[in-house]
Amino acid sequence: MPQPVSTVRIVGYGMTALGKLGRSASELMREALQKSLRSAGLQMKDLDGLVAVPSLSHPHFMEAHYLATQVGLLPHRGPGSVRVRTIDTGGAGPVSGLLEAARMVKDERCQAVAVVAGDAVSSLATPEFLARADQGCRDPENSLPSPCIPHGYDQVAQWQLRQGLLSREQLAMVSVLMSRQAAKHPLALTRKAHSLEDVLRSRKIAPATNLLECARRADGGAAIIVASSNFMDEYMGHDLVSSEDGVSSARLGPVAATGGLVVLGGGEASGPLYPPEEIDESMFSCEAAAASAFSEAQLLPEDLQWFGLYDCYPICFLRALEACGVTPKGTAGAWVEEMFWKTESGYDAGDFPINTHGGLLAFGAPWEVPAMYNIIEACEQLRGTATGRQVPSVRRALVYGNGGIFSHSAVAILAQPV
Ligand code: CAA
């Protein structure tokens, strides 16, 4: 009998609280992993793959092996084998991890793979955070001033300002928009929408970047479970629980029970680790990553109803709008301004179906974790469970993760099961 065609699905997801939590990155990873397993209805022993993203606050040699050993996945004692991989593509890590997990399911015949990220950068004192963050992003040839990351993004923002493609206000409007979205999400750190003046008058961090235009540092962990639909149907279908009245039902968790979310396609591309002295289009990679994802999914931007775009700084979000086909090249500034006015005095979620959780600028940004929030929010939107911020009729969604200073892009397209 030929096997029915299997699809790769996200069958579980979970996250910890966000904030200044005083807990280690590993603790946060473990809690997120347990929550994601519960939402799939799986147990640790059901996993035969684990992908982890390293943390800045509590780094470990071979992070995924460290975590797998802590949670008892290694040493492996059952039948078959377990594959464990650490992926470091910076903030793109969770989406790179999702795509790696999908390959492990498709090509290496894994049945269920967890992708886990966690960090505690809010609990790190600022000088220590900056020492570690600057070290990774400082080009010995062309030293960026500290804080290096905001200054690196600022150089790109200034380059686009000089080209006349944007205004300073349009950059700030991105932060206002993200705070309006965050105010509708119960777990977001930013509880109240900023005014444009709040953003423009907040402390200057770099020439065209103020404090409220920086990714909002946080501690937090998040995880997803990626599995083959065959495994969920067959293996879990056999694992029946009998209730008192004799009726049997599979013990699938709430996400898996509705079929999970299908991974339709993905793409990745890389740029230089540091912004070159002369910035030009060759340093950016989101365009190529998005083009691969659309090609693999055989879709166009207009086929999608929701977008989770990386927004560590407004310029990253603005470039992503164009790279992912939300708006044509050269028009992102004007598009954001239009959204700013459209959402000024109350709006429906469908009016602005992007980062309905508030993104890095307003939901919270535990270093390499936040792209996982894009994935989780995409899942909530696709399942119709984004209470208070649900975009109507979301059937397909795009998620984008960005690492370093535009140094790596990973894009995935997710869909409801047919
Ligand atoms: N929205 C709302 N509030 C914010 C905020 C935001 N976007 N950003 C900071 N704040 C708040 C903080 O929560 C804090 O509030 P409390 O006083 O109530 O605690 C207050 O403003 C001051 O912020 P900090 O404590 O962070 O201020 P600081 O002077 O210690 O540090 C800073 C300032 C150096 C700019 C630091 O905030 C910073 O470095 N931020 C950027 C973090 C960053 O770059 N993350 C990585 C993004 S790049 C990426 O994601 C790619 C990758 O590969 C990792």
Tab-separated table of C-alpha atoms and ligand atoms in Angstrom:
chain	number	residue	atom	x	y	z
A	1	MET	CA	0.000	0.000	0.000
A	2	PRO	CA	1.501	3.416	-0.934
A	3	GLN	CA	1.780	5.764	2.057
A	4	PRO	CA	-0.547	8.786	1.888
A	5	VAL	CA	1.369	11.988	1.081
A	6	SER	CA	2.531	13.605	4.309
A	7	THR	CA	2.706	17.348	4.949
A	8	VAL	CA	4.951	19.105	7.438
A	9	ARG	CA	2.917	20.774	10.154
A	10	ILE	CA	3.341	22.908	13.232
A	11	VAL	CA	1.364	20.846	15.741
A	12	GLY	CA	2.190	22.690	18.946
A	13	TYR	CA	3.534	25.947	20.296
A	14	GLY	CA	4.086	27.622	23.629
A	15	MET	CA	5.769	30.550	25.285
A	16	THR	CA	6.711	31.779	28.753
A	17	ALA	CA	5.820	35.142	30.222
A	18	LEU	CA	7.873	38.095	28.977
A	19	GLY	CA	9.616	40.664	31.142
A	20	LYS	CA	12.522	40.915	33.561
A	21	LEU	CA	12.125	37.448	35.006
A	22	GLY	CA	15.425	36.703	36.772
A	23	ARG	CA	15.466	33.164	35.348
A	24	SER	CA	18.107	31.510	33.183
A	25	ALA	CA	17.677	31.125	29.436
A	26	SER	CA	17.688	27.331	29.861
A	27	GLU	CA	14.825	27.447	32.367
A	28	LEU	CA	12.827	29.572	29.938
A	29	MET	CA	13.595	27.167	27.069
A	30	ARG	CA	12.488	24.171	29.145
A	31	GLU	CA	9.209	25.805	30.166
A	32	ALA	CA	8.434	26.845	26.573
A	33	LEU	CA	9.258	23.334	25.327
A	34	GLN	CA	6.930	21.722	27.887
A	35	LYS	CA	4.119	24.109	26.946
A	36	SER	CA	4.542	23.439	23.236
A	37	LEU	CA	4.494	19.669	23.834
A	38	ARG	CA	1.274	20.038	25.839
A	39	SER	CA	-0.408	21.991	23.054
A	40	ALA	CA	0.492	19.160	20.661
A	41	GLY	CA	-0.513	16.424	23.096
A	42	LEU	CA	2.966	14.907	22.788
A	43	GLN	CA	5.470	13.847	25.402
A	44	MET	CA	9.219	14.385	25.452
A	45	LYS	CA	9.750	10.753	24.437
A	46	ASP	CA	7.780	11.359	21.222
A	47	LEU	CA	10.416	13.818	19.969
A	48	ASP	CA	13.129	12.485	17.685
A	49	GLY	CA	14.547	15.884	16.800
A	50	LEU	CA	15.423	19.114	18.589
A	51	VAL	CA	16.682	22.394	17.154
A	52	ALA	CA	17.759	25.160	19.532
A	53	VAL	CA	18.847	28.746	19.074
A	54	PRO	CA	21.691	29.932	21.362
A	55	SER	CA	21.171	32.580	24.023
A	56	LEU	CA	23.214	35.703	24.747
A	57	SER	CA	22.590	35.693	28.499
A	58	HIS	CA	23.511	32.050	29.291
A	59	PRO	CA	25.386	30.667	26.277
A	60	HIS	CA	26.310	26.978	26.125
A	61	PHE	CA	28.583	25.030	23.835
A	62	MET	CA	26.212	23.106	21.493
A	63	GLU	CA	23.069	24.700	22.968
A	64	ALA	CA	20.692	22.106	21.508
A	65	HIS	CA	22.754	19.211	22.936
A	66	TYR	CA	22.854	20.980	26.292
A	67	LEU	CA	19.071	21.400	26.321
A	68	ALA	CA	18.421	17.865	25.028
A	69	THR	CA	20.594	16.458	27.825
A	70	GLN	CA	18.845	18.598	30.450
A	71	VAL	CA	15.370	17.456	29.401
A	72	GLY	CA	16.372	13.780	29.142
A	73	LEU	CA	16.169	13.488	25.359
A	74	LEU	CA	19.866	12.558	25.369
A	75	PRO	CA	21.295	10.021	25.895
A	76	HIS	CA	18.687	8.360	23.697
A	77	ARG	CA	17.553	4.904	24.909
A	78	GLY	CA	14.512	3.984	22.807
A	79	PRO	CA	14.300	2.632	19.265
A	80	GLY	CA	15.553	4.778	16.340
A	81	SER	CA	17.695	7.839	16.920
A	82	VAL	CA	17.444	11.479	17.967
A	83	ARG	CA	18.910	14.378	15.954
A	84	VAL	CA	19.844	17.544	17.756
A	85	ARG	CA	21.130	20.739	16.108
A	86	THR	CA	22.030	24.263	17.190
A	87	ILE	CA	21.214	26.910	14.603
A	88	ASP	CA	22.783	30.337	14.815
A	89	THR	CA	21.469	32.762	12.232
A	90	GLY	CA	20.930	35.490	14.827
A	91	GLY	CA	17.372	36.772	15.080
A	92	ALA	CA	16.458	34.707	12.009
A	93	GLY	CA	17.143	31.590	14.126
A	94	PRO	CA	13.552	30.552	14.932
A	95	VAL	CA	12.504	30.700	11.257
A	96	SER	CA	15.749	29.006	10.134
A	97	GLY	CA	14.983	26.449	12.872
A	98	LEU	CA	11.446	25.930	11.582
A	99	LEU	CA	12.786	25.342	8.054
A	100	GLU	CA	15.497	23.002	9.371
A	101	ALA	CA	12.885	21.063	11.354
A	102	ALA	CA	10.729	20.819	8.213
A	103	ARG	CA	13.738	19.369	6.323
A	104	MET	CA	14.376	16.913	9.182
A	105	VAL	CA	10.775	15.708	8.889
A	106	LYS	CA	10.772	15.600	5.058
A	107	ASP	CA	14.294	14.380	4.261
A	108	GLU	CA	15.492	12.654	7.424
A	109	ARG	CA	12.156	11.073	8.313
A	110	CYS	CA	11.976	12.569	11.772
A	111	GLN	CA	8.489	12.248	13.267
A	112	ALA	CA	8.393	15.238	15.616
A	113	VAL	CA	11.005	17.976	16.040
A	114	ALA	CA	10.966	20.761	18.649
A	115	VAL	CA	12.396	24.198	17.832
A	116	VAL	CA	13.278	26.103	20.999
A	117	ALA	CA	14.613	29.559	21.857
A	118	GLY	CA	15.003	31.433	25.127
A	119	ASP	CA	16.989	34.347	26.495
A	120	ALA	CA	17.203	36.626	29.501
A	121	VAL	CA	18.699	39.831	28.106
A	122	SER	CA	16.492	42.064	30.254
A	123	SER	CA	17.966	40.538	33.407
A	124	LEU	CA	21.479	41.304	32.120
A	125	ALA	CA	22.752	44.677	33.364
A	126	THR	CA	22.945	47.093	30.418
A	127	PRO	CA	26.793	47.372	30.376
A	128	GLU	CA	27.076	43.572	30.259
A	129	PHE	CA	24.353	43.307	27.597
A	130	LEU	CA	26.102	45.915	25.463
A	131	ALA	CA	29.543	44.333	25.920
A	132	ARG	CA	28.162	41.040	24.564
A	133	ALA	CA	25.913	42.541	21.864
A	134	ASP	CA	28.588	44.960	20.622
A	135	GLN	CA	31.233	42.247	20.451
A	136	GLY	CA	29.194	40.286	17.920
A	137	CYS	CA	28.475	43.247	15.663
A	138	ARG	CA	31.606	45.379	15.744
A	139	ASP	CA	33.563	45.416	12.504
A	140	PRO	CA	37.262	45.729	13.339
A	141	GLU	CA	37.740	47.694	10.085
A	142	ASN	CA	34.884	50.156	10.489
A	143	SER	CA	34.069	50.305	14.153
A	144	LEU	CA	30.454	51.202	14.857
A	145	PRO	CA	29.993	53.299	18.004
A	146	SER	CA	28.334	51.590	20.975
A	147	PRO	CA	25.535	50.543	21.075
A	148	CYS	CA	26.619	48.953	17.785
A	149	ILE	CA	23.324	47.372	16.773
A	150	PRO	CA	21.189	50.519	16.868
A	151	HIS	CA	24.023	52.411	15.151
A	152	GLY	CA	24.265	49.760	12.422
A	153	TYR	CA	20.539	49.931	11.644
A	154	ASP	CA	20.703	53.695	11.920
A	155	GLN	CA	23.306	53.835	9.133
A	156	VAL	CA	20.854	52.021	6.865
A	157	ALA	CA	17.983	54.293	7.937
A	158	GLN	CA	20.104	57.365	7.197
A	159	TRP	CA	21.051	55.953	3.787
A	160	GLN	CA	17.352	55.569	2.924
A	161	LEU	CA	16.572	59.035	4.330
A	162	ARG	CA	19.281	60.517	2.072
A	163	GLN	CA	17.726	58.774	-0.919
A	164	GLY	CA	14.494	60.646	-0.203
A	165	LEU	CA	12.586	57.349	0.119
A	166	LEU	CA	11.492	58.007	3.704
A	167	SER	CA	10.912	60.757	6.215
A	168	ARG	CA	12.091	60.767	9.846
A	169	GLU	CA	8.428	60.800	10.939
A	170	GLN	CA	7.629	57.723	8.855
A	171	LEU	CA	10.367	55.797	10.688
A	172	ALA	CA	8.833	56.816	14.028
A	173	MET	CA	5.336	55.884	12.806
A	174	VAL	CA	6.444	52.237	12.647
A	175	SER	CA	6.942	52.256	16.442
A	176	VAL	CA	3.571	53.919	16.964
A	177	LEU	CA	1.888	51.263	14.800
A	178	MET	CA	3.588	48.414	16.675
A	179	SER	CA	2.532	49.880	20.028
A	180	ARG	CA	-1.077	50.155	18.801
A	181	GLN	CA	-0.956	46.464	17.899
A	182	ALA	CA	0.708	45.451	21.196
A	183	ALA	CA	-1.970	47.241	23.216
A	184	LYS	CA	-4.445	44.621	21.910
A	185	HIS	CA	-2.324	41.591	22.937
A	186	PRO	CA	-2.637	40.460	26.569
A	187	LEU	CA	0.991	39.254	26.810
A	188	ALA	CA	2.729	42.217	25.134
A	189	LEU	CA	5.103	44.330	27.235
A	190	THR	CA	3.876	47.620	25.766
A	191	ARG	CA	0.396	48.118	27.209
A	192	LYS	CA	-0.425	51.583	25.879
A	193	ALA	CA	-0.063	52.976	22.364
A	194	HIS	CA	2.633	55.659	21.927
A	195	SER	CA	1.914	58.966	20.254
A	196	LEU	CA	4.204	60.116	17.450
A	197	GLU	CA	5.543	62.767	19.839
A	198	ASP	CA	6.345	60.074	22.469
A	199	VAL	CA	8.556	58.327	19.930
A	200	LEU	CA	10.176	61.425	18.442
A	201	ARG	CA	10.883	62.884	21.900
A	202	SER	CA	12.236	59.674	23.457
A	203	ARG	CA	15.967	59.518	24.207
A	204	LYS	CA	18.237	59.676	21.149
A	205	ILE	CA	20.272	56.461	20.792
A	206	ALA	CA	21.738	57.112	17.304
A	207	PRO	CA	21.290	60.048	14.883
A	208	ALA	CA	17.965	58.828	13.437
A	209	THR	CA	17.014	56.279	16.122
A	210	ASN	CA	15.372	57.011	19.482
A	211	LEU	CA	14.825	54.660	22.440
A	212	LEU	CA	11.234	53.793	21.452
A	213	GLU	CA	12.545	52.769	18.024
A	214	CYS	CA	14.782	50.043	19.496
A	215	ALA	CA	13.729	46.409	19.932
A	216	ARG	CA	12.282	46.218	23.476
A	217	ARG	CA	14.672	44.079	25.501
A	218	ALA	CA	13.008	41.227	27.410
A	219	ASP	CA	13.495	37.795	28.963
A	220	GLY	CA	11.374	35.029	27.504
A	221	GLY	CA	11.250	31.613	25.887
A	222	ALA	CA	9.195	30.185	23.047
A	223	ALA	CA	8.976	26.868	21.220
A	224	ILE	CA	7.133	25.097	18.415
A	225	ILE	CA	6.714	21.424	17.519
A	226	VAL	CA	7.038	20.449	13.843
A	227	ALA	CA	5.785	16.998	12.817
A	228	SER	CA	4.720	15.004	9.797
A	229	SER	CA	0.973	14.738	9.296
A	230	ASN	CA	1.381	10.968	8.885
A	231	PHE	CA	2.961	10.689	12.303
A	232	MET	CA	0.194	12.721	13.896
A	233	ASP	CA	-2.537	10.775	12.079
A	234	GLU	CA	-1.164	7.279	12.472
A	235	TYR	CA	0.917	7.199	15.623
A	236	MET	CA	-1.260	9.502	17.663
A	237	GLY	CA	-4.417	7.978	16.193
A	238	HIS	CA	-3.394	4.671	17.795
A	239	ASP	CA	-2.673	6.276	21.110
A	240	LEU	CA	-6.269	6.346	22.289
A	241	VAL	CA	-7.543	7.284	25.677
A	242	SER	CA	-10.727	5.578	26.874
A	243	SER	CA	-13.192	7.668	28.804
A	244	GLU	CA	-15.548	6.244	31.437
A	245	ASP	CA	-18.429	5.817	28.965
A	246	GLY	CA	-16.198	3.659	26.759
A	247	VAL	CA	-15.737	6.257	23.998
A	248	SER	CA	-12.131	6.465	22.769
A	249	SER	CA	-10.443	9.623	21.625
A	250	ALA	CA	-6.877	10.510	20.686
A	251	ARG	CA	-5.097	12.566	23.316
A	252	LEU	CA	-4.073	15.262	20.869
A	253	GLY	CA	-3.478	18.708	22.289
A	254	PRO	CA	-5.558	21.703	21.150
A	255	VAL	CA	-3.227	22.772	18.315
A	256	ALA	CA	-2.684	19.274	16.911
A	257	ALA	CA	-6.360	18.357	17.303
A	258	THR	CA	-7.351	20.869	14.625
A	259	GLY	CA	-4.690	19.545	12.229
A	260	GLY	CA	-1.916	21.996	13.088
A	261	LEU	CA	-0.600	24.486	10.541
A	262	VAL	CA	0.955	23.463	7.248
A	263	VAL	CA	4.481	24.619	6.346
A	264	LEU	CA	4.016	25.431	2.642
A	265	GLY	CA	7.491	26.737	1.825
A	266	GLY	CA	10.481	28.732	2.926
A	267	GLY	CA	13.631	30.454	1.846
A	268	GLU	CA	16.837	31.834	3.334
A	269	ALA	CA	19.572	34.179	2.182
A	270	SER	CA	22.560	35.893	3.791
A	271	GLY	CA	24.197	39.306	3.863
A	272	PRO	CA	27.505	40.521	5.399
A	273	LEU	CA	27.994	40.396	9.183
A	274	TYR	CA	28.646	44.142	9.380
A	275	PRO	CA	27.176	46.941	7.247
A	276	PRO	CA	29.743	47.735	4.531
A	277	GLU	CA	31.304	51.219	4.446
A	278	GLU	CA	29.343	52.025	1.297
A	279	ILE	CA	25.802	50.778	1.846
A	280	ASP	CA	24.040	49.544	-1.256
A	281	GLU	CA	21.322	47.027	-2.100
A	282	SER	CA	23.808	44.121	-2.124
A	283	MET	CA	23.850	43.930	1.715
A	284	PHE	CA	20.168	42.939	1.972
A	285	SER	CA	18.845	39.394	1.778
A	286	CYS	CA	15.130	39.427	2.657
A	287	GLU	CA	14.167	39.899	-1.004
A	288	ALA	CA	15.932	36.660	-2.019
A	289	ALA	CA	14.619	34.719	0.988
A	290	ALA	CA	11.036	35.854	0.331
A	291	ALA	CA	11.316	35.062	-3.395
A	292	SER	CA	12.434	31.474	-2.561
A	293	ALA	CA	9.588	31.074	-0.074
A	294	PHE	CA	6.961	32.306	-2.554
A	295	SER	CA	8.418	30.084	-5.256
A	296	GLU	CA	8.416	26.974	-3.050
A	297	ALA	CA	4.869	27.660	-1.854
A	298	GLN	CA	3.799	28.589	-5.406
A	299	LEU	CA	2.068	31.680	-4.091
A	300	LEU	CA	2.132	35.440	-4.556
A	301	PRO	CA	1.998	38.120	-1.837
A	302	GLU	CA	-1.681	38.767	-2.619
A	303	ASP	CA	-2.446	35.142	-1.679
A	304	LEU	CA	-1.512	35.868	1.961
A	305	GLN	CA	-3.771	37.397	4.577
A	306	TRP	CA	-1.300	37.982	7.445
A	307	PHE	CA	2.388	38.964	7.756
A	308	GLY	CA	4.797	38.644	10.689
A	309	LEU	CA	7.678	40.961	9.729
A	310	TYR	CA	10.893	41.456	11.705
A	311	ASP	CA	10.948	44.951	13.161
A	312	CYS	CA	13.966	45.194	15.500
A	313	TYR	CA	14.269	48.757	14.183
A	314	PRO	CA	11.772	50.631	11.966
A	315	ILE	CA	14.066	50.426	8.932
A	316	CYS	CA	14.017	46.614	9.091
A	317	PHE	CA	10.207	46.598	9.045
A	318	LEU	CA	10.041	49.156	6.219
A	319	ARG	CA	12.422	47.158	4.045
A	320	ALA	CA	10.504	43.947	4.830
A	321	LEU	CA	7.222	45.491	3.642
A	322	GLU	CA	8.769	45.881	0.192
A	323	ALA	CA	10.840	42.677	0.222
A	324	CYS	CA	7.779	40.566	1.086
A	325	GLY	CA	5.577	42.263	-1.482
A	326	VAL	CA	3.176	44.098	0.860
A	327	THR	CA	3.896	47.326	-1.028
A	328	PRO	CA	5.955	48.093	-4.180
A	329	LYS	CA	9.637	49.100	-4.027
A	330	GLY	CA	10.134	52.679	-2.868
A	331	THR	CA	6.659	53.054	-1.308
A	332	ALA	CA	7.011	51.607	2.232
A	333	GLY	CA	7.330	55.019	3.900
A	334	ALA	CA	4.148	56.315	2.303
A	335	TRP	CA	2.385	53.004	3.049
A	336	VAL	CA	3.272	53.207	6.752
A	337	GLU	CA	2.070	56.804	6.880
A	338	GLU	CA	-1.238	55.769	5.317
A	339	MET	CA	-1.590	52.980	7.966
A	340	PHE	CA	-0.671	55.438	10.717
A	341	TRP	CA	-3.604	57.699	9.817
A	342	LYS	CA	-5.953	54.805	9.063
A	343	THR	CA	-5.422	53.305	12.536
A	344	GLU	CA	-5.285	56.595	14.429
A	345	SER	CA	-8.692	56.524	16.097
A	346	GLY	CA	-9.543	52.854	16.504
A	347	TYR	CA	-9.400	50.172	13.810
A	348	ASP	CA	-10.319	46.600	13.000
A	349	ALA	CA	-7.527	44.009	12.975
A	350	GLY	CA	-8.145	43.424	9.258
A	351	ASP	CA	-7.201	47.064	8.510
A	352	PHE	CA	-3.576	46.337	9.445
A	353	PRO	CA	-2.930	42.561	9.298
A	354	ILE	CA	0.768	42.743	10.205
A	355	ASN	CA	2.468	41.956	13.543
A	356	THR	CA	-0.837	41.860	15.411
A	357	HIS	CA	1.179	41.042	18.550
A	358	GLY	CA	3.290	44.227	18.360
A	359	GLY	CA	6.612	42.851	17.065
A	360	LEU	CA	10.028	43.419	18.626
A	361	LEU	CA	9.377	47.105	19.098
A	362	ALA	CA	6.385	46.594	21.379
A	363	PHE	CA	5.639	42.927	22.164
A	364	GLY	CA	9.133	42.183	23.478
A	365	ALA	CA	12.526	41.111	22.155
A	366	PRO	CA	14.549	38.458	23.998
A	367	TRP	CA	17.512	38.615	21.567
A	368	GLU	CA	17.149	35.665	19.122
A	369	VAL	CA	13.679	34.585	20.341
A	370	PRO	CA	11.298	37.162	18.789
A	371	ALA	CA	10.884	35.610	15.327
A	372	MET	CA	9.284	32.709	17.237
A	373	TYR	CA	6.600	35.173	18.353
A	374	ASN	CA	5.977	35.948	14.669
A	375	ILE	CA	5.483	32.210	14.085
A	376	ILE	CA	3.244	31.772	17.129
A	377	GLU	CA	1.119	34.805	16.243
A	378	ALA	CA	0.796	33.461	12.665
A	379	CYS	CA	-0.458	30.171	14.150
A	380	GLU	CA	-2.972	31.993	16.354
A	381	GLN	CA	-4.238	34.005	13.384
A	382	LEU	CA	-4.487	30.896	11.197
A	383	ARG	CA	-6.362	28.989	13.914
A	384	GLY	CA	-8.711	31.922	14.529
A	385	THR	CA	-7.703	32.137	18.205
A	386	ALA	CA	-6.199	35.656	18.245
A	387	THR	CA	-8.893	36.994	20.562
A	388	GLY	CA	-9.343	40.761	20.368
A	389	ARG	CA	-6.973	41.111	17.402
A	390	GLN	CA	-8.177	38.411	14.994
A	391	VAL	CA	-7.825	39.287	11.309
A	392	PRO	CA	-10.841	37.841	9.446
A	393	SER	CA	-10.347	34.775	7.199
A	394	VAL	CA	-6.579	34.213	7.536
A	395	ARG	CA	-5.776	31.150	5.415
A	396	ARG	CA	-2.088	31.769	4.678
A	397	ALA	CA	0.557	33.741	6.538
A	398	LEU	CA	4.195	34.761	6.056
A	399	VAL	CA	6.791	34.985	8.814
A	400	TYR	CA	10.184	36.662	8.513
A	401	GLY	CA	13.194	36.493	10.829
A	402	ASN	CA	16.271	38.707	10.462
A	403	GLY	CA	19.672	38.091	12.030
A	404	GLY	CA	22.464	40.514	12.914
A	405	ILE	CA	22.348	43.811	11.017
A	406	PHE	CA	20.526	42.506	7.934
A	407	SER	CA	23.007	39.582	7.985
A	408	HIS	CA	20.578	36.707	7.516
A	409	SER	CA	16.973	36.398	6.357
A	410	ALA	CA	14.653	33.441	6.785
A	411	VAL	CA	11.084	33.490	5.493
A	412	ALA	CA	8.401	30.803	5.836
A	413	ILE	CA	4.851	30.568	4.519
A	414	LEU	CA	2.279	28.787	6.681
A	415	ALA	CA	-1.288	27.761	5.957
A	416	GLN	CA	-4.398	26.240	7.470
A	417	PRO	CA	-4.745	22.528	6.743
A	418	VAL	CA	-7.043	21.916	3.756
B	1	CAA	N1	9.244	50.389	23.783
B	1	CAA	C1	8.866	50.732	25.023
B	1	CAA	N2	9.734	50.854	26.045
B	1	CAA	C2	11.026	50.605	25.786
B	1	CAA	C3	11.495	50.256	24.505
B	1	CAA	C4	10.537	50.137	23.478
B	1	CAA	N3	10.860	49.781	22.221
B	1	CAA	N4	12.830	50.075	24.573
B	1	CAA	C5	13.187	50.321	25.850
B	1	CAA	N5	12.104	50.629	26.576
B	1	CAA	C6	12.009	50.929	28.005
B	1	CAA	C7	12.671	49.842	28.818
B	1	CAA	O1	11.774	48.775	29.046
B	1	CAA	C8	13.040	50.602	30.078
B	1	CAA	O2	11.875	50.727	30.858
B	1	CAA	P1	11.951	50.642	32.465
B	1	CAA	O3	12.837	51.789	32.860
B	1	CAA	O4	10.525	50.771	32.888
B	1	CAA	O5	12.577	49.318	32.789
B	1	CAA	C9	13.395	51.987	29.560
B	1	CAA	O6	12.761	52.110	28.283
B	1	CAA	C10	14.899	52.180	29.339
B	1	CAA	O7	15.369	51.119	28.459
B	1	CAA	P2	16.701	50.338	28.814
B	1	CAA	O8	16.657	49.888	30.223
B	1	CAA	O9	16.930	49.302	27.783
B	1	CAA	O10	17.707	51.552	28.653
B	1	CAA	P3	19.277	51.495	28.670
B	1	CAA	O11	19.761	52.881	28.721
B	1	CAA	O12	19.748	50.532	29.701
B	1	CAA	O13	19.658	50.852	27.226
B	1	CAA	C11	19.695	50.690	24.831
B	1	CAA	C12	19.291	51.549	26.038
B	1	CAA	C13	21.209	50.558	24.791
B	1	CAA	C14	19.200	51.388	23.593
B	1	CAA	C15	19.042	49.268	24.974
B	1	CAA	O14	17.680	49.428	25.238
B	1	CAA	C16	19.216	48.460	23.707
B	1	CAA	O15	20.322	48.079	23.327
B	1	CAA	N6	18.114	48.169	23.020
B	1	CAA	C17	18.139	47.481	21.743
B	1	CAA	C18	18.220	45.973	21.917
B	1	CAA	C19	18.659	45.312	20.629
B	1	CAA	O16	19.361	45.890	19.817
B	1	CAA	N7	18.233	44.059	20.394
B	1	CAA	C20	18.578	43.336	19.208
B	1	CAA	C21	17.869	43.859	17.994
B	1	CAA	S1	18.648	43.297	16.475
B	1	CAA	C22	18.017	41.733	16.290
B	1	CAA	O17	17.014	41.413	16.843
B	1	CAA	C23	18.772	40.784	15.413
B	1	CAA	C24	19.554	39.731	16.134
B	1	CAA	O18	20.234	38.985	15.430
B	1	CAA	C25	19.516	39.567	17.567
